[in-house]
C-alpha cells in the first residue's frame, strides 16, 4: 500500500465537525521484542472451552482479518499490531496503540473482560472512554466469543515493546470526558441479533457488514458530530477525500443492479468490470481484509448487500452546468486517454474502464478527483496511475472529472468543482509522506 495515501476513516471522528482522517508521517522505528507476560495463559483458559487454544487462535486470526484490525494498529515500518499509526482527525491526531501482548506497553496484562469492553463497548480499563477512531461503534455488534477469539489470536503473537505516542488532540477533545455526551447521543452498545425472517446466510452477511467488517464506517453518511446516520446505513459517505459510494440495494446509486457473483469478485480480487478496480481506502480493505474471506462469507456479504434496504444517496447532488465540457474532453485526451483509451474502455486486466464504472458515476465526484490528485499505486495486474496534482490546476481537474462522469453513456452528475478539487488537494498534501494503514507491515499471507 506504499504511496496509497493515508490513514483511515471518518469513523474516527468523535466530536468534531470536520473529520477527515489520514495517516500521518512515518515515525522513527522504536519497536523491540519484550518478554512474554506469564498470564498469557489466562486467555487460553477461556478459549479452551471452545475447542482448544489452537482452534481459538485460528478463528481469531480469521476474524481479525474480517475486522481489519491490523492496518490501523500498525505504524509505518512497524511490526504488525504494534501501534503507532497517527490518525488525523478534524480535531487533532490520535495515535493507535500497541495491541501486541507486551506486558507494559501492549495489552499483555488485559483480561478477557477488559478486552471485550474496549472492542465491544469502547470503554477501556478504569472506565477510560475510547475515541470512535476505533470503530467500536460497529464492533459492538460482534459476539463475545468472536471478540475473545481475536484476543486469543493477538495473545499468540510475539509481544512487541512499543510505547504509544501521546495524542495531540485540541481542547476540548483531549478530554475524554467530552465523549460522555457523544456516547449518550449516538452510541448504543448491543450484539447483532439474527432477524428470524431472514436466512442464515443473510444474517451472517449482516453480521459481517454491520459488525466485524464495519463497512458502514466509510459507506454510511455522518452527522455534524461525526456519528453514523444509521437510518441511512450504507447509502454513501466521504472518507479521506474519497467517496465511498452507496452500497445499499438502491438500483440507481447503489448495488441494486449487481449480482452476488459480481460483488464477490470485487471483494475477493479487487476488480470487477462494473465496479472497477478497488482504489483509495477500498484498496486497503480488499488487500488486508476481504480477499482473505471464505467463499461462504463473501456470499453472505453479497447476499446481505443485495437484499437489504434500498436507500437513495443522502446528499442529492446539485449538477453544475458542464459549461467547460469541451475543455474537459481535450484535457482527457491529452492526459488520460493514452491509458484509459479515448472511449474510456481501459485495457482489460491492466487499466480499468472509466465507462460504465460505478465508482466513476457515484453520486459524489470525490473519488474521481482523488484518483487524479493522489495517483494510485497499482494492484495485482493493474499498473500504477500517476498523480496529476502538480500538472493540472483545480479547475482542470474538475473539468476532467465532469467530462469523465458524463461521457460514453456515463450518467453521473457534472458536479465536480475547483473548490472540491482544492480541498481534496489539501488532504493529499497533508498526507504527502504518509504511507497508509499497514504500510511496512509484513504481508499477512
Ligand atoms: C479505523 C482504525 C482502527 C481499527 C480498524 C481498529 N482499531 Fe483499535 N484502536 C484504534 C485507535 C485510534 C485506538 C485508540 C483510541 C483512543 O485512544 O481512544 C484504538 C484502541 C484499541 C484498543 C485499546 C488499547 C489501549 O491500549 O488503550 C484495543 C484493545 C483495540 N483498539 C483493539 C482493536 C481490535 C481487536 C480491532 C479489530 C477487531 C481494532 N482495534 C480495529 C483504531 C482502530
Ligand atoms: C476505509 C473505508 C472503507 C471501508 C471500511 C469499506 N469501504 Fe468499500 N469503498 C470505499 C471507497 C472509498 C470506495 C470507492 C473506491 C472504489 O470503488 O474502490 C469503496 C467502494 C466499494 C465498492 C464498489 C462500489 C462502487 O459503486 O464502486 C463496494 C462493493 C464496496 N466498497 C464494498 C465494501 C464492503 C462490503 C465493505 C465492508 C466489508 C467495505 N466496502 C468497507 C471505502 C471503504
Ligand atoms: C499511466 C496510465 C494512466 C493514466 C495516464 C491515467 N490513469 Fe487512471 N488509472 C490507471 C490505472 C492502472 C488505474 C487502476 C490503478 C489502481 O487501482 O491502483 C487507474 C484508475 C483510475 C480511476 C479509478 C477507477 C477504478 O475503478 O479503479 C479513475 C477515476 C481514473 N483512473 C481516472 C483517470 C483520469 C481522469 C486520468 C487523467 C487525468 C487518468 N486516470 C490517467 C492508469 C492511468
Short mmCIF file of N, CA and C in Angstrom, two decimals, residues 32-202:
data_model
loop_
_atom_site.label_atom_id
_atom_site.label_comp_id
_atom_site.label_asym_id
_atom_site.label_seq_id
_atom_site.Cartn_x
_atom_site.Cartn_y
_atom_site.Cartn_z
N UNK A 32 10.90 -3.18 19.76
CA UNK A 32 11.77 -4.30 20.06
C UNK A 32 10.93 -5.33 20.80
N UNK A 33 11.37 -6.55 20.81
CA UNK A 33 10.52 -7.53 21.45
C UNK A 33 10.67 -7.49 22.96
N UNK A 34 9.69 -7.95 23.62
CA UNK A 34 9.63 -7.87 25.08
C UNK A 34 9.30 -9.27 25.60
N UNK A 35 9.66 -9.50 26.83
CA UNK A 35 9.35 -10.79 27.46
C UNK A 35 7.83 -11.03 27.44
N UNK A 36 7.46 -12.21 27.07
CA UNK A 36 6.03 -12.53 27.09
C UNK A 36 5.52 -12.55 28.52
N UNK A 37 4.41 -11.93 28.78
CA UNK A 37 3.90 -11.94 30.14
C UNK A 37 3.41 -13.34 30.51
N UNK A 38 3.52 -13.65 31.79
CA UNK A 38 3.18 -15.01 32.20
C UNK A 38 1.70 -15.30 32.10
N UNK A 39 0.88 -14.23 32.22
CA UNK A 39 -0.55 -14.54 32.26
C UNK A 39 -1.18 -14.63 30.89
N UNK A 40 -0.39 -14.78 29.86
CA UNK A 40 -0.99 -15.00 28.55
C UNK A 40 -1.91 -16.22 28.58
N UNK A 41 -1.55 -17.15 29.44
CA UNK A 41 -2.33 -18.38 29.52
C UNK A 41 -3.77 -18.11 29.94
N UNK A 42 -4.02 -16.99 30.60
CA UNK A 42 -5.37 -16.70 31.07
C UNK A 42 -6.37 -16.73 29.93
N UNK A 43 -5.99 -16.12 28.81
CA UNK A 43 -6.88 -16.14 27.66
C UNK A 43 -7.09 -17.55 27.19
N UNK A 44 -5.96 -18.23 27.13
CA UNK A 44 -6.02 -19.59 26.64
C UNK A 44 -7.05 -20.40 27.44
N UNK A 45 -7.09 -20.20 28.75
CA UNK A 45 -8.05 -20.94 29.57
C UNK A 45 -9.47 -20.70 29.09
N UNK A 46 -9.78 -19.44 28.89
CA UNK A 46 -11.13 -19.11 28.47
C UNK A 46 -11.43 -19.74 27.13
N UNK A 47 -10.42 -19.63 26.24
CA UNK A 47 -10.66 -20.09 24.89
C UNK A 47 -10.79 -21.60 24.82
N UNK A 48 -10.13 -22.29 25.76
CA UNK A 48 -10.12 -23.74 25.72
C UNK A 48 -11.53 -24.31 25.73
N UNK A 49 -12.46 -23.57 26.35
CA UNK A 49 -13.82 -24.08 26.44
C UNK A 49 -14.40 -24.36 25.07
N UNK A 50 -13.95 -23.66 24.04
CA UNK A 50 -14.50 -23.89 22.70
C UNK A 50 -13.48 -24.53 21.78
N UNK A 51 -13.08 -25.74 22.08
CA UNK A 51 -12.28 -26.47 21.12
C UNK A 51 -10.80 -26.26 21.18
N UNK A 52 -10.30 -25.69 22.28
CA UNK A 52 -8.86 -25.62 22.45
C UNK A 52 -8.26 -24.32 21.96
N UNK A 53 -7.06 -24.05 22.49
CA UNK A 53 -6.40 -22.78 22.21
C UNK A 53 -6.12 -22.63 20.72
N UNK A 54 -5.58 -23.68 20.10
CA UNK A 54 -5.19 -23.56 18.70
C UNK A 54 -6.40 -23.20 17.84
N UNK A 55 -7.54 -23.81 18.14
CA UNK A 55 -8.74 -23.52 17.34
C UNK A 55 -9.17 -22.08 17.55
N UNK A 56 -9.10 -21.60 18.80
CA UNK A 56 -9.49 -20.21 19.09
C UNK A 56 -8.56 -19.25 18.38
N UNK A 57 -7.26 -19.57 18.39
CA UNK A 57 -6.28 -18.69 17.72
C UNK A 57 -6.56 -18.64 16.22
N UNK A 58 -6.86 -19.80 15.63
CA UNK A 58 -7.13 -19.83 14.18
C UNK A 58 -8.39 -19.04 13.86
N UNK A 59 -9.43 -19.21 14.67
CA UNK A 59 -10.66 -18.43 14.44
C UNK A 59 -10.39 -16.94 14.60
N UNK A 60 -9.60 -16.63 15.64
CA UNK A 60 -9.29 -15.22 15.90
C UNK A 60 -8.47 -14.59 14.79
N UNK A 61 -7.56 -15.36 14.22
CA UNK A 61 -6.75 -14.88 13.10
C UNK A 61 -7.67 -14.47 11.95
N UNK A 62 -8.59 -15.37 11.62
CA UNK A 62 -9.53 -15.11 10.53
C UNK A 62 -10.41 -13.90 10.85
N UNK A 63 -10.92 -13.84 12.06
CA UNK A 63 -11.83 -12.74 12.44
C UNK A 63 -11.10 -11.40 12.47
N UNK A 64 -9.83 -11.41 12.89
CA UNK A 64 -9.07 -10.16 12.92
C UNK A 64 -8.89 -9.62 11.50
N UNK A 65 -8.82 -10.52 10.52
CA UNK A 65 -8.77 -10.06 9.13
C UNK A 65 -10.13 -9.56 8.69
N UNK A 66 -11.17 -10.31 9.02
CA UNK A 66 -12.52 -9.85 8.64
C UNK A 66 -12.79 -8.48 9.24
N UNK A 67 -12.24 -8.23 10.44
CA UNK A 67 -12.46 -6.94 11.13
C UNK A 67 -11.37 -5.94 10.79
N UNK A 68 -10.36 -6.37 10.03
CA UNK A 68 -9.31 -5.47 9.54
C UNK A 68 -8.61 -4.71 10.67
N UNK A 69 -8.27 -5.42 11.74
CA UNK A 69 -7.67 -4.77 12.91
C UNK A 69 -6.23 -4.31 12.65
N UNK A 70 -5.49 -5.05 11.82
CA UNK A 70 -4.06 -4.80 11.71
C UNK A 70 -3.68 -3.44 11.12
N UNK A 71 -4.24 -3.05 9.95
CA UNK A 71 -3.72 -1.82 9.31
C UNK A 71 -3.75 -0.60 10.22
N UNK A 72 -4.83 -0.41 10.96
CA UNK A 72 -4.91 0.77 11.85
C UNK A 72 -3.93 0.67 13.01
N UNK A 73 -3.65 -0.54 13.44
CA UNK A 73 -2.80 -0.72 14.62
C UNK A 73 -1.35 -0.97 14.24
N UNK A 74 -0.94 -0.55 13.04
CA UNK A 74 0.44 -0.73 12.62
C UNK A 74 0.96 0.57 12.02
N UNK A 75 1.94 1.15 12.65
CA UNK A 75 2.53 2.38 12.14
C UNK A 75 3.46 2.08 10.97
N UNK A 76 3.80 3.09 10.20
CA UNK A 76 4.69 2.89 9.06
C UNK A 76 6.00 2.24 9.47
N UNK A 77 6.31 1.13 8.85
CA UNK A 77 7.57 0.46 9.13
C UNK A 77 7.63 -0.29 10.45
N UNK A 78 6.51 -0.39 11.13
CA UNK A 78 6.49 -1.04 12.44
C UNK A 78 5.98 -2.48 12.33
N UNK A 79 6.30 -3.32 13.33
CA UNK A 79 5.76 -4.68 13.30
C UNK A 79 4.23 -4.65 13.41
N UNK A 80 3.59 -5.64 12.81
CA UNK A 80 2.13 -5.71 12.79
C UNK A 80 1.57 -5.60 14.21
N UNK A 81 0.54 -4.86 14.37
CA UNK A 81 -0.22 -4.70 15.62
C UNK A 81 0.51 -3.93 16.73
N UNK A 82 1.71 -3.39 16.42
CA UNK A 82 2.44 -2.71 17.49
C UNK A 82 2.06 -1.23 17.62
N UNK A 83 1.05 -0.80 16.87
CA UNK A 83 0.54 0.57 17.03
C UNK A 83 1.44 1.60 16.36
N UNK A 84 1.13 2.88 16.63
CA UNK A 84 1.97 3.95 16.13
C UNK A 84 1.49 4.58 14.84
N UNK A 85 0.29 4.26 14.37
CA UNK A 85 -0.22 4.94 13.19
C UNK A 85 -0.90 6.24 13.63
N UNK A 86 -0.36 7.39 13.22
CA UNK A 86 -1.02 8.64 13.59
C UNK A 86 -2.26 8.82 12.70
N UNK A 87 -3.37 9.04 13.31
CA UNK A 87 -4.62 9.19 12.56
C UNK A 87 -5.08 10.64 12.70
N UNK A 88 -5.10 11.37 11.59
CA UNK A 88 -5.52 12.77 11.63
C UNK A 88 -7.03 12.86 11.69
N UNK A 89 -7.50 13.70 12.57
CA UNK A 89 -8.94 13.96 12.60
C UNK A 89 -9.10 15.48 12.56
N UNK A 90 -10.31 15.91 12.41
CA UNK A 90 -10.54 17.34 12.35
C UNK A 90 -10.13 18.05 13.63
N UNK A 91 -9.92 17.32 14.71
CA UNK A 91 -9.62 17.96 15.99
C UNK A 91 -8.27 17.55 16.56
N UNK A 92 -7.45 16.95 15.73
CA UNK A 92 -6.12 16.60 16.20
C UNK A 92 -5.72 15.21 15.75
N UNK A 93 -4.62 14.74 16.32
CA UNK A 93 -4.06 13.47 15.89
C UNK A 93 -4.25 12.42 16.99
N UNK A 94 -4.74 11.26 16.63
CA UNK A 94 -4.82 10.15 17.57
C UNK A 94 -3.84 9.09 17.08
N UNK A 95 -2.99 8.61 17.96
CA UNK A 95 -2.03 7.59 17.57
C UNK A 95 -2.55 6.23 18.04
N UNK A 96 -2.60 5.28 17.12
CA UNK A 96 -3.16 3.98 17.50
C UNK A 96 -2.23 3.26 18.46
N UNK A 97 -2.81 2.58 19.46
CA UNK A 97 -1.99 1.90 20.47
C UNK A 97 -1.47 0.53 20.02
N UNK A 98 -0.48 0.07 20.76
CA UNK A 98 0.13 -1.25 20.59
C UNK A 98 -0.83 -2.30 21.14
N UNK A 99 -1.28 -3.23 20.30
CA UNK A 99 -2.17 -4.28 20.82
C UNK A 99 -1.53 -5.66 20.72
N UNK A 100 -0.18 -5.69 20.72
CA UNK A 100 0.50 -6.97 20.90
C UNK A 100 0.50 -7.29 22.40
N UNK A 101 0.77 -8.55 22.78
CA UNK A 101 0.67 -8.91 24.20
C UNK A 101 1.87 -8.48 25.05
N UNK A 102 2.52 -7.38 24.72
CA UNK A 102 3.59 -6.86 25.58
C UNK A 102 2.98 -6.46 26.92
N UNK A 103 3.66 -6.81 28.00
CA UNK A 103 3.05 -6.62 29.32
C UNK A 103 2.91 -5.14 29.67
N UNK A 104 3.96 -4.34 29.41
CA UNK A 104 3.92 -2.95 29.85
C UNK A 104 3.36 -2.01 28.79
N UNK A 105 3.79 -2.19 27.54
CA UNK A 105 3.40 -1.22 26.52
C UNK A 105 2.24 -1.70 25.64
N UNK A 106 1.89 -2.96 25.76
CA UNK A 106 0.80 -3.50 24.95
C UNK A 106 -0.38 -3.88 25.83
N UNK A 107 -1.08 -4.95 25.45
CA UNK A 107 -2.27 -5.33 26.22
C UNK A 107 -2.07 -6.66 26.93
N UNK A 108 -0.78 -7.01 27.16
CA UNK A 108 -0.45 -8.30 27.75
C UNK A 108 -1.08 -8.58 29.10
N UNK A 109 -1.40 -7.51 29.85
CA UNK A 109 -1.97 -7.73 31.18
C UNK A 109 -3.49 -7.68 31.18
N UNK A 110 -4.06 -7.48 30.02
CA UNK A 110 -5.51 -7.29 29.98
C UNK A 110 -6.26 -8.61 30.17
N UNK A 111 -7.37 -8.54 30.87
CA UNK A 111 -8.25 -9.70 31.00
C UNK A 111 -9.16 -9.77 29.78
N UNK A 112 -9.82 -10.90 29.61
CA UNK A 112 -10.80 -11.04 28.53
C UNK A 112 -11.88 -9.97 28.64
N UNK A 113 -12.30 -9.73 29.88
CA UNK A 113 -13.39 -8.78 30.10
C UNK A 113 -12.94 -7.36 29.68
N UNK A 114 -11.74 -6.98 30.05
CA UNK A 114 -11.25 -5.65 29.68
C UNK A 114 -11.17 -5.50 28.16
N UNK A 115 -10.68 -6.54 27.51
CA UNK A 115 -10.55 -6.50 26.05
C UNK A 115 -11.94 -6.39 25.40
N UNK A 116 -12.85 -7.19 25.91
CA UNK A 116 -14.21 -7.17 25.37
C UNK A 116 -14.84 -5.80 25.53
N UNK A 117 -14.64 -5.19 26.68
CA UNK A 117 -15.25 -3.87 26.93
C UNK A 117 -14.72 -2.81 25.96
N UNK A 118 -13.45 -2.87 25.62
CA UNK A 118 -12.90 -1.90 24.65
C UNK A 118 -13.49 -2.14 23.26
N UNK A 119 -13.39 -3.38 22.79
CA UNK A 119 -13.78 -3.66 21.41
C UNK A 119 -15.30 -3.53 21.23
N UNK A 120 -16.03 -4.01 22.20
CA UNK A 120 -17.49 -4.07 22.08
C UNK A 120 -18.18 -2.79 22.56
N UNK A 121 -17.62 -2.15 23.59
CA UNK A 121 -18.31 -1.00 24.20
C UNK A 121 -17.52 0.30 24.12
N UNK A 122 -16.26 0.24 23.70
CA UNK A 122 -15.47 1.48 23.65
C UNK A 122 -15.11 2.04 25.00
N UNK A 123 -14.99 1.16 25.99
CA UNK A 123 -14.59 1.61 27.33
C UNK A 123 -13.34 0.84 27.75
N UNK A 124 -12.28 1.56 28.03
CA UNK A 124 -11.02 0.92 28.41
C UNK A 124 -10.97 0.61 29.89
N UNK A 125 -9.86 0.00 30.33
CA UNK A 125 -9.70 -0.27 31.76
C UNK A 125 -9.85 1.03 32.56
N UNK A 126 -10.37 0.92 33.75
CA UNK A 126 -10.62 2.06 34.64
C UNK A 126 -11.58 3.07 34.02
N UNK A 127 -12.45 2.59 33.15
CA UNK A 127 -13.50 3.46 32.63
C UNK A 127 -13.05 4.47 31.60
N UNK A 128 -11.82 4.33 31.11
CA UNK A 128 -11.33 5.29 30.11
C UNK A 128 -12.16 5.18 28.83
N UNK A 129 -12.69 6.30 28.38
CA UNK A 129 -13.53 6.27 27.18
C UNK A 129 -12.66 6.30 25.92
N UNK A 130 -12.99 5.43 24.99
CA UNK A 130 -12.18 5.27 23.77
C UNK A 130 -12.78 6.14 22.66
N UNK A 131 -11.93 6.82 21.91
CA UNK A 131 -12.41 7.62 20.78
C UNK A 131 -12.94 6.71 19.68
N UNK A 132 -13.99 7.15 19.01
CA UNK A 132 -14.54 6.28 17.94
C UNK A 132 -13.67 6.23 16.69
N UNK A 133 -12.42 6.74 16.76
CA UNK A 133 -11.44 6.43 15.72
C UNK A 133 -11.24 4.93 15.69
N UNK A 134 -11.45 4.30 16.81
CA UNK A 134 -11.50 2.84 16.92
C UNK A 134 -12.97 2.48 16.69
N UNK A 135 -13.28 1.73 15.64
CA UNK A 135 -14.69 1.58 15.23
C UNK A 135 -15.52 0.63 16.11
N UNK A 136 -15.46 0.87 17.43
CA UNK A 136 -16.29 0.04 18.32
C UNK A 136 -17.77 0.28 18.06
N UNK A 137 -18.07 1.41 17.40
CA UNK A 137 -19.45 1.72 17.03
C UNK A 137 -20.03 0.64 16.11
N UNK A 138 -19.17 -0.07 15.40
CA UNK A 138 -19.62 -1.22 14.60
C UNK A 138 -19.30 -2.54 15.31
N UNK A 139 -18.09 -2.62 15.90
CA UNK A 139 -17.68 -3.87 16.55
C UNK A 139 -18.62 -4.26 17.69
N UNK A 140 -19.41 -3.30 18.16
CA UNK A 140 -20.34 -3.62 19.24
C UNK A 140 -21.31 -4.72 18.83
N UNK A 141 -21.45 -4.93 17.52
CA UNK A 141 -22.35 -5.99 17.05
C UNK A 141 -21.71 -7.38 17.17
N UNK A 142 -20.40 -7.44 17.45
CA UNK A 142 -19.73 -8.74 17.48
C UNK A 142 -20.04 -9.52 18.76
N UNK A 143 -20.05 -10.85 18.62
CA UNK A 143 -20.35 -11.69 19.78
C UNK A 143 -19.14 -11.74 20.71
N UNK A 144 -19.41 -12.09 21.96
CA UNK A 144 -18.34 -12.21 22.94
C UNK A 144 -17.34 -13.28 22.52
N UNK A 145 -17.87 -14.38 21.98
CA UNK A 145 -16.97 -15.46 21.56
C UNK A 145 -16.00 -14.96 20.48
N UNK A 146 -16.52 -14.23 19.50
CA UNK A 146 -15.66 -13.75 18.41
C UNK A 146 -14.61 -12.78 18.94
N UNK A 147 -15.02 -11.88 19.84
CA UNK A 147 -14.05 -10.92 20.40
C UNK A 147 -12.99 -11.67 21.18
N UNK A 148 -13.42 -12.68 21.92
CA UNK A 148 -12.45 -13.39 22.74
C UNK A 148 -11.51 -14.24 21.87
N UNK A 149 -12.00 -14.73 20.73
CA UNK A 149 -11.10 -15.45 19.81
C UNK A 149 -10.06 -14.50 19.22
N UNK A 150 -10.47 -13.26 18.93
CA UNK A 150 -9.49 -12.28 18.43
C UNK A 150 -8.42 -12.03 19.48
N UNK A 151 -8.84 -11.98 20.74
CA UNK A 151 -7.84 -11.77 21.80
C UNK A 151 -6.89 -12.97 21.87
N UNK A 152 -7.45 -14.17 21.74
CA UNK A 152 -6.59 -15.36 21.77
C UNK A 152 -5.55 -15.27 20.64
N UNK A 153 -5.99 -14.80 19.48
CA UNK A 153 -5.06 -14.67 18.36
C UNK A 153 -3.99 -13.62 18.68
N UNK A 154 -4.41 -12.45 19.15
CA UNK A 154 -3.43 -11.39 19.45
C UNK A 154 -2.44 -11.87 20.50
N UNK A 155 -2.92 -12.64 21.48
CA UNK A 155 -2.04 -13.12 22.54
C UNK A 155 -1.13 -14.25 22.08
N UNK A 156 -1.37 -14.76 20.86
CA UNK A 156 -0.46 -15.79 20.32
C UNK A 156 0.70 -15.13 19.58
N UNK A 157 0.64 -13.80 19.41
CA UNK A 157 1.69 -13.10 18.66
C UNK A 157 2.87 -12.78 19.56
N UNK A 158 3.98 -12.46 18.92
CA UNK A 158 5.17 -12.07 19.67
C UNK A 158 4.93 -10.70 20.30
N UNK A 159 5.15 -10.55 21.61
CA UNK A 159 4.98 -9.24 22.23
C UNK A 159 6.00 -8.26 21.67
N UNK A 160 5.58 -7.07 21.38
CA UNK A 160 6.48 -6.04 20.85
C UNK A 160 6.43 -4.83 21.79
N UNK A 161 7.59 -4.44 22.30
CA UNK A 161 7.62 -3.24 23.14
C UNK A 161 7.57 -2.02 22.24
N UNK A 162 6.53 -1.25 22.35
CA UNK A 162 6.41 -0.05 21.53
C UNK A 162 5.56 0.93 22.29
N UNK A 163 6.21 2.01 22.73
CA UNK A 163 5.45 2.98 23.51
C UNK A 163 4.50 3.73 22.63
N UNK A 164 3.36 3.97 23.16
CA UNK A 164 2.34 4.67 22.42
C UNK A 164 2.66 6.17 22.44
N UNK A 165 2.59 6.79 21.29
CA UNK A 165 2.83 8.23 21.25
C UNK A 165 1.65 8.95 21.89
N UNK A 166 1.95 10.12 22.42
CA UNK A 166 0.90 10.89 23.07
C UNK A 166 0.01 11.53 22.01
N UNK A 167 -1.27 11.44 22.22
CA UNK A 167 -2.19 12.06 21.27
C UNK A 167 -2.04 13.57 21.27
N UNK A 168 -2.27 14.16 20.13
CA UNK A 168 -2.20 15.61 20.03
C UNK A 168 -3.57 16.15 19.66
N UNK A 169 -4.47 16.01 20.56
CA UNK A 169 -5.83 16.50 20.30
C UNK A 169 -5.98 17.89 20.88
N UNK A 170 -6.79 18.70 20.23
CA UNK A 170 -7.01 20.06 20.70
C UNK A 170 -8.10 20.07 21.76
N UNK A 171 -7.98 20.99 22.70
CA UNK A 171 -9.03 21.18 23.69
C UNK A 171 -10.34 21.50 22.97
N UNK A 172 -11.52 21.00 23.34
CA UNK A 172 -11.76 20.14 24.49
C UNK A 172 -11.68 18.66 24.17
N UNK A 173 -11.25 18.33 22.96
CA UNK A 173 -11.32 16.93 22.57
C UNK A 173 -10.24 16.09 23.22
N UNK A 174 -9.25 16.74 23.83
CA UNK A 174 -8.24 16.00 24.54
C UNK A 174 -8.78 15.50 25.87
N UNK A 175 -9.96 15.93 26.21
CA UNK A 175 -10.58 15.50 27.45
C UNK A 175 -11.55 14.38 27.13
N UNK A 176 -11.21 13.19 27.56
CA UNK A 176 -12.02 12.05 27.18
C UNK A 176 -13.46 12.16 27.66
N UNK A 177 -13.64 12.96 28.72
CA UNK A 177 -14.99 13.11 29.25
C UNK A 177 -15.92 13.73 28.20
N UNK A 178 -15.33 14.43 27.21
CA UNK A 178 -16.19 15.01 26.18
C UNK A 178 -16.91 13.90 25.40
N UNK A 179 -16.42 12.67 25.57
CA UNK A 179 -17.06 11.55 24.87
C UNK A 179 -18.34 11.07 25.58
N UNK A 180 -18.52 11.49 26.82
CA UNK A 180 -19.69 11.02 27.56
C UNK A 180 -20.97 11.43 26.83
N UNK A 181 -21.05 12.71 26.50
CA UNK A 181 -22.24 13.21 25.82
C UNK A 181 -22.42 12.59 24.45
N UNK A 182 -21.30 12.45 23.77
CA UNK A 182 -21.34 11.86 22.42
C UNK A 182 -21.92 10.45 22.50
N UNK A 183 -21.43 9.69 23.47
CA UNK A 183 -21.91 8.31 23.61
C UNK A 183 -23.40 8.26 23.93
N UNK A 184 -23.82 9.18 24.82
CA UNK A 184 -25.24 9.20 25.19
C UNK A 184 -26.11 9.45 23.96
N UNK A 185 -25.64 10.36 23.11
CA UNK A 185 -26.45 10.73 21.96
C UNK A 185 -26.38 9.69 20.85
N UNK A 186 -25.21 9.11 20.63
CA UNK A 186 -25.02 8.39 19.38
C UNK A 186 -24.62 6.92 19.51
N UNK A 187 -24.38 6.44 20.70
CA UNK A 187 -23.87 5.07 20.78
C UNK A 187 -24.77 4.16 21.59
N UNK A 188 -25.15 3.08 20.95
CA UNK A 188 -26.00 2.09 21.61
C UNK A 188 -25.27 0.76 21.53
N UNK A 189 -24.64 0.32 22.65
CA UNK A 189 -23.96 -0.98 22.55
C UNK A 189 -24.99 -2.09 22.34
N UNK A 190 -24.59 -3.14 21.69
CA UNK A 190 -25.53 -4.26 21.52
C UNK A 190 -25.07 -5.21 20.45
N UNK A 191 -25.04 -6.51 20.81
CA UNK A 191 -24.61 -7.55 19.88
C UNK A 191 -25.66 -7.78 18.81
N UNK A 192 -25.22 -8.11 17.60
CA UNK A 192 -26.15 -8.37 16.50
C UNK A 192 -27.11 -9.51 16.85
N UNK A 193 -28.37 -9.28 16.53
CA UNK A 193 -29.35 -10.34 16.72
C UNK A 193 -29.91 -10.77 15.39
N UNK A 194 -29.96 -12.07 15.15
CA UNK A 194 -30.48 -12.57 13.88
C UNK A 194 -31.91 -12.11 13.66
N UNK A 195 -32.20 -11.74 12.43
CA UNK A 195 -33.56 -11.44 12.02
C UNK A 195 -34.22 -12.78 11.65
N UNK A 196 -35.22 -13.23 12.44
CA UNK A 196 -35.79 -14.56 12.20
C UNK A 196 -36.48 -14.69 10.84
N UNK A 197 -36.80 -13.56 10.21
CA UNK A 197 -37.47 -13.64 8.91
C UNK A 197 -36.49 -13.78 7.76
N UNK A 198 -35.23 -13.78 8.09
CA UNK A 198 -34.21 -13.84 7.05
C UNK A 198 -33.43 -15.14 7.14
N UNK A 199 -32.76 -15.50 6.04
CA UNK A 199 -31.99 -16.75 6.02
C UNK A 199 -30.73 -16.61 6.88
N UNK A 200 -30.14 -17.77 7.18
CA UNK A 200 -28.90 -17.77 7.96
C UNK A 200 -27.80 -17.06 7.18
N UNK A 201 -27.79 -17.23 5.85
CA UNK A 201 -26.76 -16.60 5.03
C UNK A 201 -26.90 -15.08 5.11
N UNK A 202 -28.10 -14.56 4.99
CA UNK A 202 -28.35 -13.12 5.06
C UNK A 202 -27.90 -12.58 6.42
#
